[in-house]
């Protein structure tokens, strides 16, 4: 996450450490005498342990809280399943026809230091192998960008071969919409429009999301 402000986190850790020192001294000064500088270093191990605990809690859970975005955590929490449509200029090699809008879901698995994406339709699964955020403070815009490998189902590989591609999605409407485009090694491009659906991260495409339009064109 190249957008993390290291200096900000260092200062935050220093302030937290000083607060822990202050609390420690406030509760221990009544029965412990501090006569020299070395006495003040004795609580150091305790402070480090508490710091490590706070950092681990923040990295695991607290970074997702909206109160930290965007001043402390520069990227939004996009964890969950997103549902929408994909529109492609791809043409079926057998019929020369373009499919209508393709129902699709995007599952995002995000931690404080990493993000990965898996897109699914009724005919394929595309998994990211590299991904990240592009944040422009001047235009107040945030994008998630990922490169992927797409593996169509075995019974349609005669017209849709495995391929690589890249998608760039804008995070809009208070992190409730992802809107953007993709391009692939098959020399195809298209648009993607997704809305946040739920925090549950689906690992399968359900029939209720809609049939892939190519399945009807093949008939």
C-alpha atoms as an extended CHARMM CRD file, in Angstrom:
* protein
*
       219  EXT
         1         1  UNK       CA              0.0000000000        0.0000000000        0.0000000000  PROA      1               0.0000000000
         2         2  UNK       CA              2.2550000000        2.7500000000       -1.3160000000  PROA      2               0.0000000000
         3         3  UNK       CA             -0.1600000000        5.4910000000       -0.2080000000  PROA      3               0.0000000000
         4         4  UNK       CA              0.4050000000        4.8760000000        3.5090000000  PROA      4               0.0000000000
         5         5  UNK       CA              1.9210000000        7.9150000000        5.2510000000  PROA      5               0.0000000000
         6         6  UNK       CA              4.8150000000        6.3950000000        7.2100000000  PROA      6               0.0000000000
         7         7  UNK       CA              5.6190000000        9.6000000000        9.0950000000  PROA      7               0.0000000000
         8         8  UNK       CA              2.0110000000        9.9110000000       10.2440000000  PROA      8               0.0000000000
         9         9  UNK       CA              2.0400000000        6.3790000000       11.6440000000  PROA      9               0.0000000000
        10        10  UNK       CA              5.3840000000        6.9100000000       13.3730000000  PROA      10              0.0000000000
        11        11  UNK       CA              4.0760000000       10.0540000000       15.0820000000  PROA      11              0.0000000000
        12        12  UNK       CA              0.8750000000        8.2630000000       16.0520000000  PROA      12              0.0000000000
        13        13  UNK       CA              2.9130000000        5.4380000000       17.5960000000  PROA      13              0.0000000000
        14        14  UNK       CA              5.0840000000        7.9230000000       19.4980000000  PROA      14              0.0000000000
        15        15  UNK       CA              2.0360000000        9.7130000000       20.8980000000  PROA      15              0.0000000000
        16        16  UNK       CA              0.4130000000        6.4130000000       21.8920000000  PROA      16              0.0000000000
        17        17  UNK       CA              3.6440000000        5.3100000000       23.5810000000  PROA      17              0.0000000000
        18        18  UNK       CA              3.8490000000        8.5610000000       25.5690000000  PROA      18              0.0000000000
        19        19  UNK       CA              0.2390000000        8.1260000000       26.6760000000  PROA      19              0.0000000000
        20        20  UNK       CA              0.9730000000        4.5710000000       27.7990000000  PROA      20              0.0000000000
        21        21  UNK       CA              4.0500000000        5.8340000000       29.7030000000  PROA      21              0.0000000000
        22        22  UNK       CA              1.9250000000        8.5090000000       31.3580000000  PROA      22              0.0000000000
        23        23  UNK       CA             -0.7610000000        6.0460000000       32.4120000000  PROA      23              0.0000000000
        24        24  UNK       CA              1.8520000000        3.6050000000       33.6790000000  PROA      24              0.0000000000
        25        25  UNK       CA              3.6070000000        6.2590000000       35.7920000000  PROA      25              0.0000000000
        26        26  UNK       CA              0.2980000000        7.5970000000       37.0890000000  PROA      26              0.0000000000
        27        27  UNK       CA             -0.6790000000        4.1980000000       38.4960000000  PROA      27              0.0000000000
        28        28  UNK       CA              2.7750000000        3.1300000000       39.6970000000  PROA      28              0.0000000000
        29        29  UNK       CA              4.2370000000        6.3440000000       41.1620000000  PROA      29              0.0000000000
        30        30  UNK       CA              2.4960000000        5.7620000000       44.5210000000  PROA      30              0.0000000000
        31        31  UNK       CA              4.5510000000        2.6390000000       45.2800000000  PROA      31              0.0000000000
        32        32  UNK       CA              7.6090000000        2.8810000000       42.9880000000  PROA      32              0.0000000000
        33        33  UNK       CA             10.3790000000        5.4540000000       43.3390000000  PROA      33              0.0000000000
        34        34  UNK       CA             12.0120000000        6.8020000000       40.2100000000  PROA      34              0.0000000000
        35        35  UNK       CA             15.4490000000        8.0160000000       41.2090000000  PROA      35              0.0000000000
        36        36  UNK       CA             17.3910000000        8.0220000000       37.9210000000  PROA      36              0.0000000000
        37        37  UNK       CA             17.0040000000        7.8170000000       34.1650000000  PROA      37              0.0000000000
        38        38  UNK       CA             17.2950000000        4.0150000000       34.1090000000  PROA      38              0.0000000000
        39        39  UNK       CA             14.2530000000        3.7530000000       36.3390000000  PROA      39              0.0000000000
        40        40  UNK       CA             12.2320000000        5.5050000000       33.6680000000  PROA      40              0.0000000000
        41        41  UNK       CA             13.3420000000        2.9090000000       31.0840000000  PROA      41              0.0000000000
        42        42  UNK       CA             12.0580000000       -0.0280000000       33.1060000000  PROA      42              0.0000000000
        43        43  UNK       CA              8.4900000000        0.2470000000       31.7290000000  PROA      43              0.0000000000
        44        44  UNK       CA              9.8450000000        0.1530000000       28.1510000000  PROA      44              0.0000000000
        45        45  UNK       CA              9.1060000000       -3.5430000000       27.6380000000  PROA      45              0.0000000000
        46        46  UNK       CA              5.5480000000       -3.0220000000       28.8990000000  PROA      46              0.0000000000
        47        47  UNK       CA              5.0480000000       -0.0720000000       26.5200000000  PROA      47              0.0000000000
        48        48  UNK       CA              6.3690000000       -2.0920000000       23.5600000000  PROA      48              0.0000000000
        49        49  UNK       CA              3.9930000000       -4.9620000000       24.3480000000  PROA      49              0.0000000000
        50        50  UNK       CA              0.9900000000       -2.6210000000       24.5540000000  PROA      50              0.0000000000
        51        51  UNK       CA              2.0940000000       -0.8590000000       21.3560000000  PROA      51              0.0000000000
        52        52  UNK       CA              2.3280000000       -4.1920000000       19.5410000000  PROA      52              0.0000000000
        53        53  UNK       CA             -1.1190000000       -5.1470000000       20.7820000000  PROA      53              0.0000000000
        54        54  UNK       CA             -2.6600000000       -1.8550000000       19.6190000000  PROA      54              0.0000000000
        55        55  UNK       CA             -0.9450000000       -2.0750000000       16.2230000000  PROA      55              0.0000000000
        56        56  UNK       CA             -2.1180000000       -5.6650000000       15.6940000000  PROA      56              0.0000000000
        57        57  UNK       CA             -5.7040000000       -4.7100000000       16.5900000000  PROA      57              0.0000000000
        58        58  UNK       CA             -5.5640000000       -1.7260000000       14.2310000000  PROA      58              0.0000000000
        59        59  UNK       CA             -4.1090000000       -3.7170000000       11.3240000000  PROA      59              0.0000000000
        60        60  UNK       CA             -6.6170000000       -6.5340000000       11.8500000000  PROA      60              0.0000000000
        61        61  UNK       CA             -9.8430000000       -4.5840000000       12.4280000000  PROA      61              0.0000000000
        62        62  UNK       CA             -9.7010000000       -0.8920000000       13.3240000000  PROA      62              0.0000000000
        63        63  UNK       CA             -8.3980000000        0.3660000000        9.9630000000  PROA      63              0.0000000000
        64        64  UNK       CA            -11.8120000000       -0.5080000000        8.4670000000  PROA      64              0.0000000000
        65        65  UNK       CA            -13.6310000000        2.0920000000       10.5890000000  PROA      65              0.0000000000
        66        66  UNK       CA            -14.8740000000        5.0360000000        8.5490000000  PROA      66              0.0000000000
        67        67  UNK       CA            -13.6170000000        7.5150000000       11.1500000000  PROA      67              0.0000000000
        68        68  UNK       CA            -10.0450000000        6.7940000000        9.9690000000  PROA      68              0.0000000000
        69        69  UNK       CA            -10.7830000000        7.3370000000        6.2710000000  PROA      69              0.0000000000
        70        70  UNK       CA             -9.2530000000        9.1860000000        4.4960000000  PROA      70              0.0000000000
        71        71  UNK       CA             -7.0930000000       11.2610000000        6.8920000000  PROA      71              0.0000000000
        72        72  UNK       CA             -5.3700000000        8.2730000000        8.5400000000  PROA      72              0.0000000000
        73        73  UNK       CA             -6.1650000000        5.3590000000        6.2270000000  PROA      73              0.0000000000
        74        74  UNK       CA             -6.0060000000        6.6700000000        2.6300000000  PROA      74              0.0000000000
        75        75  UNK       CA             -7.9680000000        3.8400000000        1.0000000000  PROA      75              0.0000000000
        76        76  UNK       CA            -11.5710000000        2.7270000000        1.6800000000  PROA      76              0.0000000000
        77        77  UNK       CA            -12.6440000000       -0.6680000000        2.9590000000  PROA      77              0.0000000000
        78        78  UNK       CA            -14.0730000000       -2.4850000000       -0.0790000000  PROA      78              0.0000000000
        79        79  UNK       CA            -14.3460000000       -5.9460000000        1.4820000000  PROA      79              0.0000000000
        80        80  UNK       CA            -17.3310000000       -7.9560000000        0.3350000000  PROA      80              0.0000000000
        81        81  UNK       CA            -19.2510000000       -8.9560000000       -2.7550000000  PROA      81              0.0000000000
        82        82  UNK       CA            -20.2170000000       -6.4540000000       -5.4490000000  PROA      82              0.0000000000
        83        83  UNK       CA            -22.9160000000       -7.1660000000       -8.0170000000  PROA      83              0.0000000000
        84        84  UNK       CA            -23.5420000000       -5.6050000000      -11.4060000000  PROA      84              0.0000000000
        85        85  UNK       CA            -22.9870000000       -5.9180000000      -15.1470000000  PROA      85              0.0000000000
        86        86  UNK       CA            -20.1410000000       -6.0640000000      -17.6250000000  PROA      86              0.0000000000
        87        87  UNK       CA            -20.4800000000       -4.7800000000      -21.1950000000  PROA      87              0.0000000000
        88        88  UNK       CA            -17.9010000000       -6.1020000000      -23.6820000000  PROA      88              0.0000000000
        89        89  UNK       CA            -17.0580000000       -5.4920000000      -27.3320000000  PROA      89              0.0000000000
        90        90  UNK       CA            -16.0550000000       -9.1590000000      -27.6450000000  PROA      90              0.0000000000
        91        91  UNK       CA            -17.6560000000      -11.0790000000      -30.5140000000  PROA      91              0.0000000000
        92        92  UNK       CA            -18.3790000000      -14.7760000000      -30.5840000000  PROA      92              0.0000000000
        93        93  UNK       CA            -15.9900000000      -16.3340000000      -33.1540000000  PROA      93              0.0000000000
        94        94  UNK       CA            -18.7120000000      -18.7390000000      -34.2490000000  PROA      94              0.0000000000
        95        95  UNK       CA            -21.5850000000      -16.3120000000      -34.7470000000  PROA      95              0.0000000000
        96        96  UNK       CA            -19.9280000000      -12.8740000000      -34.8500000000  PROA      96              0.0000000000
        97        97  UNK       CA            -22.4800000000      -11.6320000000      -32.3340000000  PROA      97              0.0000000000
        98        98  UNK       CA            -21.7980000000       -9.4200000000      -29.3290000000  PROA      98              0.0000000000
        99        99  UNK       CA            -23.3160000000      -10.4610000000      -26.0200000000  PROA      99              0.0000000000
       100       100  UNK       CA            -25.7160000000       -8.2240000000      -24.1550000000  PROA      100             0.0000000000
       101       101  UNK       CA            -24.8160000000       -6.9570000000      -20.7010000000  PROA      101             0.0000000000
       102       102  UNK       CA            -23.2460000000       -9.7700000000      -18.7090000000  PROA      102             0.0000000000
       103       103  UNK       CA            -24.3780000000      -10.2220000000      -15.0810000000  PROA      103             0.0000000000
       104       104  UNK       CA            -21.2940000000      -10.3750000000      -12.8920000000  PROA      104             0.0000000000
       105       105  UNK       CA            -20.0820000000      -10.3290000000       -9.3070000000  PROA      105             0.0000000000
       106       106  UNK       CA            -16.7750000000       -9.0980000000       -7.9040000000  PROA      106             0.0000000000
       107       107  UNK       CA            -15.4680000000      -10.4480000000       -4.6230000000  PROA      107             0.0000000000
       108       108  UNK       CA            -12.8890000000       -8.2100000000       -2.9140000000  PROA      108             0.0000000000
       109       109  UNK       CA            -10.6920000000       -9.5310000000       -0.1270000000  PROA      109             0.0000000000
       110       110  UNK       CA             -8.8440000000       -6.6370000000        1.4840000000  PROA      110             0.0000000000
       111       111  UNK       CA             -6.5010000000       -6.2720000000        4.4380000000  PROA      111             0.0000000000
       112       112  UNK       CA             -4.5620000000       -3.2510000000        5.6590000000  PROA      112             0.0000000000
       113       113  UNK       CA             -1.6120000000       -4.1860000000        3.4400000000  PROA      113             0.0000000000
       114       114  UNK       CA             -3.1320000000       -6.1070000000        0.5490000000  PROA      114             0.0000000000
       115       115  UNK       CA             -6.1570000000       -6.3400000000       -1.7310000000  PROA      115             0.0000000000
       116       116  UNK       CA             -7.2370000000       -9.0480000000       -4.1740000000  PROA      116             0.0000000000
       117       117  UNK       CA            -10.1730000000       -9.3670000000       -6.5680000000  PROA      117             0.0000000000
       118       118  UNK       CA            -12.1000000000      -12.2560000000       -8.1000000000  PROA      118             0.0000000000
       119       119  UNK       CA            -14.7040000000      -11.5810000000      -10.7890000000  PROA      119             0.0000000000
       120       120  UNK       CA            -17.2490000000      -14.2460000000      -11.7290000000  PROA      120             0.0000000000
       121       121  UNK       CA            -19.9100000000      -14.6130000000      -14.3980000000  PROA      121             0.0000000000
       122       122  UNK       CA            -21.9570000000      -17.5970000000      -15.4830000000  PROA      122             0.0000000000
       123       123  UNK       CA            -19.1000000000      -18.6580000000      -17.7710000000  PROA      123             0.0000000000
       124       124  UNK       CA            -15.7880000000      -17.6070000000      -16.2690000000  PROA      124             0.0000000000
       125       125  UNK       CA            -13.7360000000      -16.7720000000      -13.1890000000  PROA      125             0.0000000000
       126       126  UNK       CA            -11.0490000000      -14.0600000000      -13.2440000000  PROA      126             0.0000000000
       127       127  UNK       CA             -8.5760000000      -13.9090000000      -10.3500000000  PROA      127             0.0000000000
       128       128  UNK       CA             -6.2110000000      -10.9990000000       -9.7680000000  PROA      128             0.0000000000
       129       129  UNK       CA             -2.4820000000      -11.6420000000       -9.5000000000  PROA      129             0.0000000000
       130       130  UNK       CA             -1.5770000000       -8.0220000000       -8.7440000000  PROA      130             0.0000000000
       131       131  UNK       CA             -3.7380000000       -5.1780000000       -7.4890000000  PROA      131             0.0000000000
       132       132  UNK       CA             -3.6910000000       -1.8670000000       -5.6670000000  PROA      132             0.0000000000
       133       133  UNK       CA             -5.1460000000        1.6030000000       -5.3120000000  PROA      133             0.0000000000
       134       134  UNK       CA             -4.5370000000        4.7450000000       -7.3470000000  PROA      134             0.0000000000
       135       135  UNK       CA             -5.3400000000        7.7800000000       -5.2060000000  PROA      135             0.0000000000
       136       136  UNK       CA             -5.2420000000       11.3140000000       -6.6020000000  PROA      136             0.0000000000
       137       137  UNK       CA             -5.5290000000       13.9160000000       -3.8430000000  PROA      137             0.0000000000
       138       138  UNK       CA             -5.7640000000       16.8060000000       -6.3210000000  PROA      138             0.0000000000
       139       139  UNK       CA             -8.8840000000       15.4180000000       -7.9910000000  PROA      139             0.0000000000
       140       140  UNK       CA            -10.1320000000       13.6370000000       -4.8640000000  PROA      140             0.0000000000
       141       141  UNK       CA            -10.4440000000       10.3880000000       -6.8270000000  PROA      141             0.0000000000
       142       142  UNK       CA             -9.8010000000        6.7960000000       -5.8190000000  PROA      142             0.0000000000
       143       143  UNK       CA             -9.4300000000        3.8180000000       -8.1660000000  PROA      143             0.0000000000
       144       144  UNK       CA             -8.7920000000        0.1520000000       -7.5930000000  PROA      144             0.0000000000
       145       145  UNK       CA             -6.7160000000       -1.4030000000      -10.3640000000  PROA      145             0.0000000000
       146       146  UNK       CA             -5.9120000000       -5.0670000000      -10.8200000000  PROA      146             0.0000000000
       147       147  UNK       CA             -4.4780000000       -7.4090000000      -13.4290000000  PROA      147             0.0000000000
       148       148  UNK       CA             -6.0400000000      -10.8250000000      -13.7280000000  PROA      148             0.0000000000
       149       149  UNK       CA             -6.0790000000      -14.2040000000      -15.4150000000  PROA      149             0.0000000000
       150       150  UNK       CA             -9.4690000000      -15.3190000000      -16.7030000000  PROA      150             0.0000000000
       151       151  UNK       CA            -10.3670000000      -19.0140000000      -16.8760000000  PROA      151             0.0000000000
       152       152  UNK       CA            -13.5960000000      -19.8170000000      -18.7660000000  PROA      152             0.0000000000
       153       153  UNK       CA            -15.4850000000      -23.0020000000      -17.9780000000  PROA      153             0.0000000000
       154       154  UNK       CA            -14.2330000000      -26.1080000000      -19.7580000000  PROA      154             0.0000000000
       155       155  UNK       CA            -17.2980000000      -26.4970000000      -21.9800000000  PROA      155             0.0000000000
       156       156  UNK       CA            -16.9510000000      -23.0300000000      -23.5560000000  PROA      156             0.0000000000
       157       157  UNK       CA            -13.1830000000      -22.8610000000      -24.1320000000  PROA      157             0.0000000000
       158       158  UNK       CA            -13.7720000000      -23.6150000000      -27.8110000000  PROA      158             0.0000000000
       159       159  UNK       CA            -15.0150000000      -20.0170000000      -28.1920000000  PROA      159             0.0000000000
       160       160  UNK       CA            -13.5500000000      -18.3160000000      -25.1200000000  PROA      160             0.0000000000
       161       161  UNK       CA             -9.8960000000      -19.0840000000      -24.4130000000  PROA      161             0.0000000000
       162       162  UNK       CA             -8.1020000000      -18.3160000000      -21.1230000000  PROA      162             0.0000000000
       163       163  UNK       CA             -6.6050000000      -14.8320000000      -21.2130000000  PROA      163             0.0000000000
       164       164  UNK       CA             -5.0660000000      -12.0240000000      -19.1790000000  PROA      164             0.0000000000
       165       165  UNK       CA             -6.3570000000       -8.5230000000      -18.6120000000  PROA      165             0.0000000000
       166       166  UNK       CA             -6.4870000000       -5.4290000000      -16.4460000000  PROA      166             0.0000000000
       167       167  UNK       CA             -9.4220000000       -3.6100000000      -14.8670000000  PROA      167             0.0000000000
       168       168  UNK       CA             -9.5890000000       -0.0770000000      -13.4740000000  PROA      168             0.0000000000
       169       169  UNK       CA            -12.5780000000        0.8120000000      -11.2960000000  PROA      169             0.0000000000
       170       170  UNK       CA            -13.4800000000        4.1800000000       -9.7920000000  PROA      170             0.0000000000
       171       171  UNK       CA            -14.7460000000        4.1710000000       -6.2090000000  PROA      171             0.0000000000
       172       172  UNK       CA            -17.7690000000        6.5030000000       -6.1940000000  PROA      172             0.0000000000
       173       173  UNK       CA            -20.9240000000        7.3560000000       -4.2550000000  PROA      173             0.0000000000
       174       174  UNK       CA            -19.4620000000        6.9710000000       -0.7710000000  PROA      174             0.0000000000
       175       175  UNK       CA            -17.8410000000        3.6030000000       -1.6120000000  PROA      175             0.0000000000
       176       176  UNK       CA            -21.1070000000        2.0280000000       -2.7250000000  PROA      176             0.0000000000
       177       177  UNK       CA            -20.3890000000        1.9110000000       -6.4790000000  PROA      177             0.0000000000
       178       178  UNK       CA            -17.4540000000        0.6820000000       -8.5550000000  PROA      178             0.0000000000
       179       179  UNK       CA            -17.5020000000        1.9790000000      -12.1240000000  PROA      179             0.0000000000
       180       180  UNK       CA            -14.8160000000        1.5450000000      -14.7690000000  PROA      180             0.0000000000
       181       181  UNK       CA            -13.4300000000       -0.4640000000      -17.6410000000  PROA      181             0.0000000000
       182       182  UNK       CA            -11.2320000000       -3.3940000000      -18.5710000000  PROA      182             0.0000000000
       183       183  UNK       CA             -9.0210000000       -4.4600000000      -21.4460000000  PROA      183             0.0000000000
       184       184  UNK       CA             -7.6140000000       -7.8960000000      -22.1900000000  PROA      184             0.0000000000
       185       185  UNK       CA             -4.9600000000       -9.8150000000      -24.1200000000  PROA      185             0.0000000000
       186       186  UNK       CA             -7.7380000000      -10.8940000000      -26.5170000000  PROA      186             0.0000000000
       187       187  UNK       CA             -7.7730000000       -7.2640000000      -27.7230000000  PROA      187             0.0000000000
       188       188  UNK       CA            -11.1990000000       -6.7230000000      -26.1870000000  PROA      188             0.0000000000
       189       189  UNK       CA            -12.3820000000       -3.8940000000      -23.9760000000  PROA      189             0.0000000000
       190       190  UNK       CA            -15.4890000000       -3.1990000000      -21.9790000000  PROA      190             0.0000000000
       191       191  UNK       CA            -17.1500000000       -1.3470000000      -19.1550000000  PROA      191             0.0000000000
       192       192  UNK       CA            -17.9450000000       -2.5530000000      -15.6450000000  PROA      192             0.0000000000
       193       193  UNK       CA            -20.6290000000       -1.2080000000      -13.3280000000  PROA      193             0.0000000000
       194       194  UNK       CA            -20.9970000000       -2.6880000000       -9.8370000000  PROA      194             0.0000000000
       195       195  UNK       CA            -22.9190000000       -1.8830000000       -6.6680000000  PROA      195             0.0000000000
       196       196  UNK       CA            -22.0070000000       -3.0660000000       -3.1970000000  PROA      196             0.0000000000
       197       197  UNK       CA            -24.1480000000       -6.0670000000       -2.3010000000  PROA      197             0.0000000000
       198       198  UNK       CA            -23.0230000000       -7.5900000000        0.9950000000  PROA      198             0.0000000000
       199       199  UNK       CA            -20.0150000000       -8.1150000000        3.2910000000  PROA      199             0.0000000000
       200       200  UNK       CA            -20.1710000000      -11.8690000000        2.7380000000  PROA      200             0.0000000000
       201       201  UNK       CA            -17.4880000000      -12.8870000000        0.2430000000  PROA      201             0.0000000000
       202       202  UNK       CA            -19.0190000000      -15.3250000000       -2.2120000000  PROA      202             0.0000000000
       203       203  UNK       CA            -16.7490000000      -17.8980000000       -3.8280000000  PROA      203             0.0000000000
       204       204  UNK       CA            -19.3300000000      -19.0950000000       -6.3520000000  PROA      204             0.0000000000
       205       205  UNK       CA            -21.5860000000      -17.5270000000       -8.9880000000  PROA      205             0.0000000000
       206       206  UNK       CA            -25.2330000000      -18.1960000000       -8.1510000000  PROA      206             0.0000000000
       207       207  UNK       CA            -27.8860000000      -18.8450000000      -10.7960000000  PROA      207             0.0000000000
       208       208  UNK       CA            -30.0430000000      -16.1090000000       -9.2700000000  PROA      208             0.0000000000
       209       209  UNK       CA            -27.5840000000      -13.4830000000      -10.5490000000  PROA      209             0.0000000000
       210       210  UNK       CA            -28.6420000000      -14.1680000000      -14.1300000000  PROA      210             0.0000000000
       211       211  UNK       CA            -27.7070000000      -16.3310000000      -17.0930000000  PROA      211             0.0000000000
       212       212  UNK       CA            -24.7300000000      -15.3930000000      -19.2550000000  PROA      212             0.0000000000
       213       213  UNK       CA            -26.1290000000      -13.9650000000      -22.5370000000  PROA      213             0.0000000000
       214       214  UNK       CA            -23.7610000000      -16.0910000000      -24.6440000000  PROA      214             0.0000000000
       215       215  UNK       CA            -25.4510000000      -19.2350000000      -23.4020000000  PROA      215             0.0000000000
       216       216  UNK       CA            -28.5730000000      -18.1640000000      -25.3160000000  PROA      216             0.0000000000
       217       217  UNK       CA            -26.6660000000      -17.0270000000      -28.4340000000  PROA      217             0.0000000000
       218       218  UNK       CA            -25.0960000000      -20.4860000000      -28.6460000000  PROA      218             0.0000000000
       219       219  UNK       CA            -28.4820000000      -22.1300000000      -28.8430000000  PROA      219             0.0000000000
